[in-house]
Amino acid sequence: MDDDQPHTELVKCVLVGDNAVLENSKVTLDGVNVSLRLWDTFGDHHKDRKFAYGRQVREKDLVMPDQGRIVAKELGIPYYETSVLTYFGVDEVFENAIRVALGVRRQQRFWLTSKKTLLPTLQAPFCPPKPKLPGAEVLQSTFKEDRQILFDQSLFTDVIFVCGSVGFSAHRFLLAASSPFFLKVLNADYTQEPPTTRCSSETSLVSCSLGSNNLGGDFFFNVDDTEQLLNNSAPNTPQKGGLLQKPNITPTWGENRRVDRRRRSNSLHLSPSMGHWNEKTEHNVDPKPGIFKALNHPAIQSLRIQQCESLDARGRVVTSLQTIFTCTKAVSCKAMAQVVKFIYTGEVEEKLCDLNELRQVAEHLNIPGLRMYTSHVLNKNTKVNLFEEGTKIHQAGIKNVCLDLNAFADVVFRLDDGHIRAHKPLLMARCDMMLAMFTHDDFVECSARVVKFPGVTCFTFKELLNYLYTDQSPRVTISNCLGILELGNRLCLPRLISLTEQIVIEKLTVMVDDEGEDVTEDALKILQPCQVYNADQLGEWCLAYLAQSYNHICRKYPKVLRSMHPENQAWLNVHRWPPIWYLKDYDFYQRLLMDQERRDRPKNLKRARNHSGCLCFSSKSRKDSSYGIG
């Protein structure tokens, strides 16, 4: 009894190993007022210097509940667990400590008012909270940088814009995707039209530097008013000041400039319309060399198709079919340079050209993205993200022209269930494996008309092209995601893998959390293939979900569980939920609870009435004698 506070029990509790405690607390427990005073063992833990230094906690250092219960039994004290992190058992351990103290004091002074004090209660085991399923992080997009690479490298270009004495190279498929005007002009059939007389400006082209797409004015043409036919000159030799025997364009080299581009004449003659490609029946619909067409257009004066010679990266002469557009005088070189730059990169260097002139050229060439860009800049509209809006227009055009129509494709992929056409330059700019495959002579695909891709279906390859062309997420489900993961791993496309992981994880999470479905079978099916295809995030999600459903898997899929990789089995055994130690502790708690209920059950002190007889005669004998039996 506390003298300062009457009718209050004083309980002193010493916390071993802690310092700076010394707190008082007033509680009422089982109808008894208690003043709980906490003491510490200040200085005791400093005697052992190993506690003065931080050490790494190892798994074997953990004391499991069964081990702690054995030590408590040897000391003859109850065993309780507490956690400051989760606040589990903090109040319970002090309440039961007070009950133990009051119980001992009651034995000494039974007349105190603590007759209703209970014995220390059993502590239910602590179940760790169910861990959250991991999510997926998508790698940063490189679509903008890859478009710049396509613009800088200018590999396999097939269009030349001649603006005055400057030339710019481009790709037909990209022009058609950016402008309905170019789609109509480039997709037209000029073979059945009567030949048109060429103008003097068209015959005056002699040579040009086609080494790169650098728009700094490195493309020069020697101009002459009359056409000269040099019968004695070599057909593959660049001429300075004259013309070759055939109307072609041969590159001239600057002092410090090298050509970093290949041009190959391995056209497949594929129809730009949709349909199944037949290797045996090719339709020769590509434009023929020697075609000239005068265009009644304010920006484009004429169109000419001819074979052009250039040097590849190794200095070898290669020949390719080029579509040459001659611009009118209304289009300046600076404006045309920014038009080509915008078509490829979606950006414009505003200081290098007149925006009003650029908008006029965009209207003549019917380039929706450039019209939108120049209008917002001239109107000083800063609320719109011009690059994002331009990218959306670019993606829609690429999807319509290159994916849906398959226009101007220059390579065919043979798959397990069909053929799909694609565009080499775009594949090479977006995928390093494609770049190596189409540029190095060590690969058979470098010069092959048809590229074989075994083990890949048309659906999987279409989703790959959709990602490479538009940088959009593939349209996958849980059942068909493995094909895209395998192809993305084969072509070293980590962003495609992360996008696929994100979609599948979101679908699985919705099925588990919102719909309450069991996806154990799906997780078991895709777990190990994901680990093989470097889809680590999806593999971690599957492992985490299987660990939460470990007991269900053991009952329903024991053979599948035993057939898993040993590392996966070991991981599941360690990270299973609920953990094995909790299950053992919970079973022990249930046994103790049943024993306590059996002890607390009131005994029936009333003797059972079985109609016992008097003296040595039982009721049965009396009953039998009454009937005269015996």
XYZ file of C-alpha atoms in Angstrom:
630
model
C 0.000 0.000 0.000
C 1.319 3.423 -0.935
C 1.447 5.756 2.059
C 1.256 8.889 -0.090
C -1.752 7.607 -2.000
C -4.113 5.559 0.160
C -6.030 2.635 -1.358
C -3.401 2.431 -4.096
C -1.077 -0.492 -4.640
C 2.520 0.335 -5.501
C 4.201 -1.913 -8.080
C 7.845 -1.495 -9.005
C 8.819 -2.867 -12.425
C 12.474 -3.067 -13.466
C 13.256 -3.043 -17.194
C 16.503 -4.905 -17.744
C 18.868 -3.390 -20.263
C 17.056 -0.075 -20.717
C 18.067 3.311 -19.434
C 16.405 6.688 -18.998
C 13.025 5.088 -18.162
C 11.988 6.148 -14.611
C 8.346 6.824 -15.396
C 5.265 6.527 -13.199
C 1.863 5.432 -14.388
C -1.464 5.168 -12.583
C -3.726 2.394 -13.786
C -6.821 0.596 -12.559
C -6.651 -3.128 -13.129
C -9.303 -5.639 -12.024
C -10.851 -2.960 -9.795
C -7.573 -2.184 -8.007
C -5.817 1.187 -8.203
C -2.164 0.607 -8.995
C 0.742 3.018 -9.187
C 3.190 1.454 -11.644
C 6.735 2.726 -11.290
C 9.220 1.790 -13.993
C 12.890 1.480 -13.133
C 15.863 0.780 -15.320
C 19.222 -0.934 -14.937
C 21.307 2.079 -15.829
C 24.960 1.204 -16.225
C 24.523 -2.574 -16.134
C 24.569 -3.013 -19.893
C 27.728 -0.874 -20.129
C 29.726 -3.516 -18.283
C 29.732 -5.679 -21.392
C 31.495 -3.688 -24.105
C 29.957 -5.712 -26.923
C 26.748 -3.729 -26.447
C 28.615 -0.472 -27.054
C 29.079 -1.187 -30.771
C 26.487 -1.801 -33.415
C 26.568 -5.233 -34.995
C 24.772 -6.791 -37.893
C 21.732 -8.823 -36.936
C 21.816 -12.341 -38.304
C 18.961 -14.738 -38.682
C 20.454 -17.191 -36.218
C 20.544 -14.443 -33.552
C 16.759 -14.336 -33.401
C 15.140 -16.006 -30.390
C 12.054 -17.908 -31.457
C 9.003 -18.156 -29.151
C 9.543 -21.822 -28.304
C 13.113 -21.094 -27.178
C 12.011 -18.171 -25.030
C 9.243 -20.265 -23.486
C 11.753 -22.932 -22.437
C 13.930 -20.334 -20.677
C 10.889 -18.832 -18.934
C 9.834 -22.273 -17.724
C 13.271 -22.866 -16.236
C 13.026 -19.550 -14.369
C 9.455 -20.228 -13.283
C 8.028 -17.056 -14.779
C 5.363 -16.417 -17.435
C 6.469 -15.739 -21.006
C 5.193 -12.746 -22.948
C 6.263 -11.082 -26.175
C 6.179 -7.406 -26.983
C 7.124 -5.213 -29.915
C 7.753 -1.503 -29.874
C 7.506 -1.365 -33.671
C 3.993 -2.791 -33.914
C 2.980 -2.001 -30.275
C 2.021 -5.628 -29.858
C 1.861 -6.830 -26.249
C 3.104 -3.579 -24.661
C 0.032 -3.053 -22.472
C -0.457 -6.764 -21.998
C 2.986 -7.409 -20.524
C 2.631 -4.640 -17.906
C -0.918 -5.655 -16.985
C 0.097 -9.248 -16.391
C 3.191 -8.127 -14.457
C 0.869 -6.164 -12.172
C -1.383 -9.219 -11.776
C 1.589 -11.349 -10.766
C 2.691 -8.747 -8.197
C -0.817 -8.403 -6.786
C -1.158 -12.171 -6.608
C 2.006 -12.482 -4.529
C 0.915 -9.635 -2.273
C -2.510 -11.217 -1.837
C -0.910 -14.322 -0.354
C 0.724 -12.151 2.298
C -2.200 -9.836 3.046
C -5.381 -11.587 2.058
C -7.594 -8.975 3.725
C -6.700 -6.373 1.089
C -9.191 -5.273 -1.537
C -7.567 -7.277 -4.315
C -9.689 -10.388 -4.099
C -10.952 -9.989 -7.660
C -7.490 -9.916 -9.144
C -7.174 -12.405 -11.989
C -4.302 -14.688 -12.757
C -1.955 -13.774 -15.630
C -3.807 -14.347 -18.884
C -2.558 -16.273 -21.868
C -1.037 -14.233 -24.657
C -2.220 -14.973 -28.179
C 0.692 -15.285 -30.609
C 1.478 -12.355 -32.823
C 0.791 -12.949 -36.503
C 2.953 -10.759 -38.746
C 0.902 -8.496 -40.996
C 0.239 -9.778 -44.457
C 2.903 -8.285 -46.723
C 1.776 -6.175 -49.642
C 2.229 -7.523 -53.113
C 5.022 -5.711 -54.969
C 4.324 -3.412 -57.879
C 6.150 -2.764 -61.125
C 8.291 0.158 -62.213
C 8.486 1.010 -65.903
C 11.827 2.059 -67.313
C 12.138 5.529 -68.766
C 11.204 5.844 -72.406
C 13.899 6.395 -75.033
C 11.431 7.135 -77.831
C 12.604 10.729 -78.202
C 16.270 9.755 -78.303
C 15.577 6.959 -80.787
C 13.787 9.369 -83.115
C 16.846 11.584 -82.969
C 19.034 8.573 -83.817
C 16.846 7.810 -86.828
C 17.283 11.423 -87.933
C 21.055 11.498 -87.400
C 21.998 8.138 -88.871
C 19.767 8.289 -91.973
C 20.137 4.588 -92.683
C 18.434 3.202 -95.811
C 16.899 6.515 -96.848
C 14.874 6.480 -100.074
C 13.762 10.113 -100.517
C 15.791 13.218 -101.399
C 14.483 16.774 -101.141
C 16.301 19.182 -103.461
C 15.899 22.749 -102.297
C 18.035 25.060 -104.400
C 21.533 23.647 -104.164
C 20.934 21.768 -100.910
C 19.599 18.234 -100.522
C 17.938 16.494 -97.583
C 17.450 12.741 -97.260
C 14.404 11.114 -95.662
C 12.321 7.940 -95.555
C 9.135 7.392 -97.511
C 7.269 5.666 -94.693
C 7.951 8.492 -92.238
C 6.900 11.178 -94.720
C 3.699 9.297 -95.498
C 2.958 8.877 -91.784
C 3.437 12.599 -91.141
C 1.584 14.029 -94.140
C -1.468 12.845 -96.118
C 0.002 14.713 -99.097
C 3.157 12.596 -99.144
C 1.096 9.444 -98.553
C -0.910 10.187 -101.689
C 2.050 11.222 -103.830
C 4.379 8.411 -102.792
C 1.677 5.763 -103.050
C 0.568 6.782 -106.539
C 1.340 4.613 -109.582
C 3.160 6.648 -112.235
C 4.067 3.747 -114.519
C 0.941 4.054 -116.693
C 1.124 7.831 -117.117
C 2.694 9.340 -120.256
C 6.247 10.594 -119.800
C 6.558 14.229 -118.915
C 9.200 16.511 -120.367
C 11.798 17.342 -117.786
C 12.583 20.945 -117.032
C 16.065 22.354 -117.159
C 16.305 22.617 -113.401
C 15.762 18.882 -113.085
C 18.503 18.015 -115.557
C 20.976 20.339 -113.954
C 21.623 18.153 -110.901
C 25.089 16.736 -110.957
C 26.263 15.537 -107.557
C 25.336 15.888 -103.920
C 26.688 14.985 -100.517
C 24.322 12.461 -98.999
C 26.500 11.558 -96.058
C 24.200 12.522 -93.194
C 21.050 14.332 -92.303
C 22.919 17.227 -90.761
C 21.046 20.292 -91.874
C 23.936 22.680 -91.758
C 24.191 23.118 -95.527
C 26.534 20.269 -96.487
C 24.468 19.109 -99.464
C 25.714 20.982 -102.540
C 24.717 20.531 -106.154
C 26.667 21.726 -109.166
C 24.232 23.483 -111.464
C 24.537 23.756 -115.228
C 21.973 25.123 -117.661
C 22.459 22.368 -120.210
C 22.573 18.619 -119.740
C 25.828 16.950 -120.715
C 26.157 13.265 -121.404
C 29.626 11.959 -120.638
C 29.862 8.704 -122.491
C 33.471 8.053 -121.573
C 33.247 8.673 -117.827
C 33.052 5.810 -115.394
C 29.490 5.231 -114.150
C 30.524 4.945 -110.497
C 32.987 7.848 -110.417
C 31.885 11.129 -108.849
C 32.158 14.079 -111.222
C 32.709 17.682 -110.180
C 31.274 20.122 -112.696
C 29.724 17.640 -115.090
C 27.046 14.993 -115.263
C 27.233 11.253 -115.287
C 26.089 9.285 -118.273
C 22.927 8.276 -116.447
C 20.928 10.795 -114.462
C 22.094 9.815 -111.014
C 23.291 11.437 -107.835
C 26.764 10.539 -106.646
C 28.087 11.696 -103.261
C 30.934 14.181 -103.031
C 32.981 14.152 -99.864
C 33.920 17.109 -97.668
C 37.312 17.422 -96.051
C 36.300 16.389 -92.536
C 33.061 14.538 -93.252
C 32.436 10.840 -93.664
C 29.384 9.018 -94.834
C 27.838 6.947 -92.044
C 25.096 5.252 -93.983
C 24.342 2.245 -96.127
C 22.105 2.129 -99.142
C 21.135 -1.241 -100.515
C 19.030 -2.100 -103.515
C 17.294 -5.167 -102.119
C 13.727 -3.933 -102.549
C 11.063 -6.551 -101.909
C 8.452 -5.075 -104.283
C 5.671 -5.418 -101.711
C 2.243 -3.924 -102.088
C 1.602 -1.114 -99.609
C -1.926 -2.318 -99.108
C -2.819 -4.786 -96.417
C -2.806 -8.477 -97.102
C -0.812 -11.659 -96.718
C 2.606 -11.594 -98.288
C 3.342 -14.399 -100.717
C 6.985 -15.104 -101.346
C 6.355 -16.837 -104.680
C 4.022 -14.241 -106.196
C 5.605 -10.817 -105.766
C 3.749 -7.829 -107.142
C 6.146 -5.375 -108.681
C 4.453 -2.151 -107.628
C 7.531 -0.222 -106.531
C 8.279 2.836 -108.669
C 10.488 2.244 -111.654
C 13.667 4.247 -112.182
C 13.544 6.931 -114.838
C 10.071 8.214 -113.969
C 9.580 11.966 -113.958
C 6.423 13.750 -112.868
C 5.788 17.478 -112.792
C 3.603 18.373 -109.824
C 1.309 21.374 -109.825
C 1.973 22.116 -106.177
C 3.015 25.338 -104.417
C 5.813 23.598 -102.469
C 6.920 20.660 -104.667
C 7.846 21.347 -108.270
C 8.492 17.846 -109.553
C 9.125 14.232 -108.647
C 11.752 12.007 -110.172
C 12.646 8.368 -109.439
C 16.100 7.090 -110.277
C 18.955 4.919 -109.094
C 21.471 6.765 -106.952
C 24.938 5.701 -105.933
C 26.585 6.371 -102.609
C 29.210 4.943 -100.303
C 28.423 2.857 -97.276
C 30.229 2.945 -93.934
C 33.024 0.775 -95.318
C 33.575 2.920 -98.395
C 31.889 0.557 -100.841
C 29.673 1.794 -103.646
C 26.045 0.837 -103.184
C 23.051 1.636 -105.350
C 19.520 2.352 -104.190
C 16.286 3.613 -105.695
C 15.571 7.185 -104.640
C 12.504 9.388 -104.962
C 13.726 12.939 -105.579
C 11.442 15.875 -104.795
C 12.426 19.260 -106.199
C 11.082 22.104 -104.102
C 9.800 25.352 -105.534
C 11.344 28.720 -104.856
C 8.648 29.370 -102.258
C 10.382 26.896 -99.936
C 13.690 28.040 -98.527
C 16.463 25.719 -97.446
C 16.117 26.752 -93.812
C 12.392 26.072 -93.786
C 12.813 22.694 -95.473
C 15.533 21.772 -93.009
C 13.189 22.398 -90.083
C 10.366 20.519 -91.796
C 12.515 17.404 -92.105
C 13.784 17.828 -88.559
C 10.251 18.103 -87.179
C 9.049 15.032 -89.077
C 11.788 12.979 -87.448
C 12.199 14.498 -83.986
C 9.010 16.464 -83.339
C 11.047 19.584 -82.537
C 11.950 22.774 -84.365
C 14.890 25.114 -83.917
C 12.867 28.306 -83.894
C 15.856 30.629 -84.152
C 17.026 29.159 -87.455
C 13.936 29.904 -89.542
C 10.920 32.148 -89.929
C 7.951 30.565 -88.146
C 5.439 32.224 -90.470
C 7.193 30.730 -93.479
C 7.415 27.389 -91.694
C 3.688 27.412 -91.010
C 3.013 28.228 -94.657
C 5.155 25.294 -95.784
C 3.399 23.028 -93.272
C 0.047 24.023 -94.745
C 1.257 23.392 -98.302
C 2.671 19.971 -97.396
C -0.321 19.157 -95.148
C 1.681 18.260 -92.034
C -0.846 18.401 -89.142
C 1.718 18.165 -86.369
C 3.830 21.018 -87.701
C 0.750 23.180 -88.273
C -0.279 22.667 -84.665
C 3.247 23.366 -83.430
C 3.723 26.631 -85.330
C 0.229 27.878 -84.475
C 0.755 27.451 -80.736
C 4.204 29.049 -80.866
C 3.012 32.052 -82.866
C -0.005 32.467 -80.583
C 2.299 32.138 -77.539
C 0.209 29.373 -76.037
C 2.358 28.020 -73.210
C -0.296 25.793 -71.626
C 0.069 23.064 -74.229
C 2.968 20.613 -74.176
C 3.882 20.830 -77.835
C 6.158 17.817 -77.844
C 3.582 15.525 -76.249
C 0.826 16.677 -78.578
C 3.114 16.289 -81.573
C 4.132 12.824 -80.384
C 0.485 11.752 -80.234
C -0.045 12.882 -83.828
C 3.177 11.159 -84.866
C 2.174 7.904 -83.171
C -1.264 7.945 -84.782
C 0.243 8.465 -88.235
C 2.848 5.745 -87.765
C 0.199 3.307 -86.566
C -2.112 4.064 -89.480
C 0.441 4.025 -92.302
C 3.153 1.643 -91.117
C 1.252 -0.834 -88.945
C -2.250 -0.930 -90.414
C -1.405 -0.320 -94.094
C 2.143 -1.735 -94.059
C 3.067 0.961 -96.564
C 6.629 1.173 -97.922
C 7.882 -1.846 -95.964
C 11.330 -3.085 -96.971
C 11.756 -6.315 -94.986
C 9.663 -9.424 -94.374
C 9.750 -11.566 -91.240
C 8.763 -15.212 -91.528
C 7.076 -16.329 -88.320
C 5.552 -19.566 -87.110
C 2.063 -18.747 -88.370
C 2.619 -16.255 -91.181
C 4.618 -13.330 -92.541
C 4.770 -9.706 -91.379
C 6.359 -6.759 -93.166
C 8.292 -4.035 -91.391
C 10.621 -1.088 -91.933
C 14.328 -1.572 -91.398
C 15.344 2.023 -90.504
C 12.803 2.303 -87.711
C 13.644 -1.128 -86.324
C 17.349 -0.301 -86.346
C 16.839 3.011 -84.556
C 14.709 1.451 -81.828
C 16.491 -1.877 -81.289
C 20.239 -2.481 -81.070
C 19.821 -6.126 -82.023
C 18.053 -5.126 -85.232
C 20.791 -2.588 -85.931
C 23.497 -5.223 -85.636
C 21.489 -7.746 -87.625
C 20.894 -5.463 -90.619
C 24.243 -3.645 -90.778
C 26.902 -6.289 -90.117
C 27.820 -8.690 -92.888
C 28.480 -11.401 -90.318
C 24.713 -11.853 -89.974
C 22.770 -13.704 -92.640
C 19.847 -11.323 -92.153
C 21.949 -8.430 -93.452
C 21.346 -9.395 -97.080
C 18.389 -11.761 -96.715
C 15.137 -10.929 -98.448
C 13.153 -12.733 -95.768
C 14.213 -12.855 -92.110
C 13.243 -15.987 -90.215
C 12.080 -15.646 -86.613
C 11.384 -19.144 -85.259
C 9.316 -19.536 -82.136
C 7.446 -16.242 -82.623
C 3.788 -15.870 -83.553
C 2.225 -13.100 -85.610
C 0.374 -11.721 -82.591
C 3.577 -11.443 -80.583
C 5.496 -9.804 -83.416
C 2.687 -7.319 -84.106
C 2.782 -6.229 -80.481
C 6.550 -5.875 -80.778
C 6.164 -3.642 -83.833
C 3.466 -1.632 -82.083
C 5.901 -0.937 -79.240
C 8.854 -0.148 -81.517
C 6.830 2.139 -83.769
C 4.699 3.983 -81.191
C 6.351 3.259 -77.799
C 2.955 2.185 -76.458
C 2.273 -0.697 -74.105
C 1.525 -4.064 -75.687
C -2.009 -5.417 -75.564
C -1.375 -8.556 -73.561
C -3.206 -10.780 -71.141
C -2.022 -13.173 -68.469
C -2.249 -16.108 -70.851
C -0.216 -14.651 -73.756
C 2.327 -12.469 -71.972
C 5.128 -15.035 -72.030
C 5.631 -14.746 -75.789
C 6.227 -10.993 -75.589
C 8.504 -11.373 -72.575
C 10.539 -13.992 -74.413
C 10.830 -11.851 -77.561
C 11.690 -8.728 -75.562
C 14.421 -10.631 -73.758
C 15.728 -12.051 -77.037
C 15.974 -8.581 -78.601
C 17.303 -6.886 -75.420
C 14.321 -4.559 -74.910
C 14.071 -4.012 -71.125
C 11.412 -1.296 -71.405
C 9.110 -3.613 -73.356
C 9.563 -6.207 -70.614
C 8.779 -3.681 -67.876
C 5.659 -2.458 -69.706
C 4.424 -6.022 -70.065
C 5.170 -6.698 -66.400
C 3.212 -3.636 -65.347
C 0.130 -4.656 -67.332
C 0.136 -8.252 -66.090
C 0.779 -7.261 -62.458
C -2.057 -4.729 -62.540
C -4.460 -7.328 -63.924
C -3.413 -9.927 -61.361
C -3.679 -7.428 -58.504
C -7.189 -6.418 -59.548
C -8.235 -10.057 -59.717
C -6.854 -10.733 -56.232
C -7.836 -7.562 -54.357
C -11.055 -6.422 -56.024
C -12.557 -9.629 -57.368
C -11.154 -12.032 -54.788
C -10.167 -14.620 -57.380
C -7.588 -17.327 -56.919
C -4.706 -16.813 -59.369
C -2.464 -19.493 -57.917
C -2.523 -21.543 -61.106
C -1.547 -18.536 -63.241
C 1.257 -17.589 -60.857
C 2.648 -21.122 -60.890
C 2.490 -21.182 -64.684
C 4.374 -17.956 -65.383
C 6.785 -17.862 -62.427
C 9.760 -19.794 -63.768
C 9.448 -18.563 -67.407
C 9.518 -14.988 -66.082
C 12.748 -15.731 -64.259
C 14.232 -17.185 -67.451
C 13.182 -14.160 -69.545
C 14.552 -11.628 -67.003
C 11.072 -10.427 -66.062
C 12.204 -10.059 -62.461
C 9.366 -7.809 -61.286
C 6.660 -10.193 -62.438
C 8.600 -13.124 -60.998
C 8.837 -11.380 -57.618
C 5.094 -10.725 -57.658
C 4.366 -14.380 -58.364
C 6.697 -15.485 -55.562
C 5.116 -13.041 -53.110
C 1.613 -14.216 -53.977
C 2.570 -17.887 -53.773
C 4.188 -17.257 -50.389
C 0.898 -15.817 -49.123
C -0.987 -18.845 -50.462
C 1.582 -21.418 -49.388
C -0.785 -23.545 -47.310
C -3.311 -23.601 -50.154
C -0.611 -24.649 -52.627
C 0.575 -27.459 -50.373
C -2.927 -28.900 -50.260
C -3.976 -28.352 -53.888
C -0.758 -28.416 -55.939
C 1.761 -30.536 -54.018
C 3.349 -32.037 -57.143
C 3.786 -28.659 -58.812
C 5.352 -27.286 -55.646
C 7.841 -30.149 -55.453
C 8.737 -29.740 -59.143
C 9.725 -26.088 -58.737
C 13.321 -24.965 -58.784
C 15.061 -25.610 -55.432
C 15.830 -21.920 -54.987
C 12.157 -21.042 -55.393
C 11.154 -23.736 -52.909
C 13.692 -22.446 -50.382
C 12.470 -18.871 -50.847
C 8.858 -19.886 -50.326
C 9.743 -21.831 -47.179
C 11.449 -18.784 -45.670
C 8.915 -16.139 -46.753
C 5.684 -18.118 -46.430
C 2.772 -16.386 -44.721
C 1.767 -17.101 -42.036
C 5.271 -18.212 -41.059
C 5.829 -21.705 -39.761
C 6.840 -20.481 -36.309
C 3.515 -18.689 -35.957
C 1.568 -21.814 -36.880
C 3.448 -23.814 -34.247
C 2.978 -21.096 -31.648
C -0.717 -20.817 -32.469
C -1.221 -24.568 -32.030
C 0.534 -24.383 -28.654
C -1.678 -21.447 -27.654
C -4.814 -23.395 -28.578
C -3.716 -26.324 -26.407
C -3.037 -24.039 -23.439
C -6.382 -22.350 -23.938
C -8.214 -25.670 -23.911
C -6.367 -26.735 -20.750
C -7.256 -23.470 -19.043
C -10.908 -23.830 -19.978
C -10.878 -27.362 -18.623
C -9.389 -26.160 -15.318
C -11.754 -23.239 -15.018
C -14.798 -25.369 -15.756
C -16.801 -25.754 -12.472
C -16.852 -29.272 -11.075
C -20.155 -31.044 -10.551
C -20.141 -31.756 -6.781
C -23.613 -33.266 -6.774
C -23.599 -37.090 -6.533
C -25.231 -38.903 -9.386
C -28.461 -40.684 -8.485
C -28.520 -44.238 -9.772
C -31.298 -45.579 -7.524
C -28.805 -47.345 -5.273
C -30.344 -49.843 -2.864
C -30.169 -49.971 0.866
C -27.354 -51.788 2.585
C -25.925 -54.537 0.449
C -28.856 -54.791 -1.918
C -28.589 -52.969 -5.182
C -31.444 -51.470 -7.041
C -31.113 -54.074 -9.756
C -31.413 -56.966 -7.295
C -34.377 -55.295 -5.655
C -35.969 -54.781 -9.033
C -35.365 -58.394 -10.012
C -36.697 -59.730 -6.725
C -39.876 -57.727 -7.131
C -40.613 -59.688 -10.269
C -39.785 -62.992 -8.601
C -36.705 -63.726 -10.654
C -33.858 -65.707 -9.130
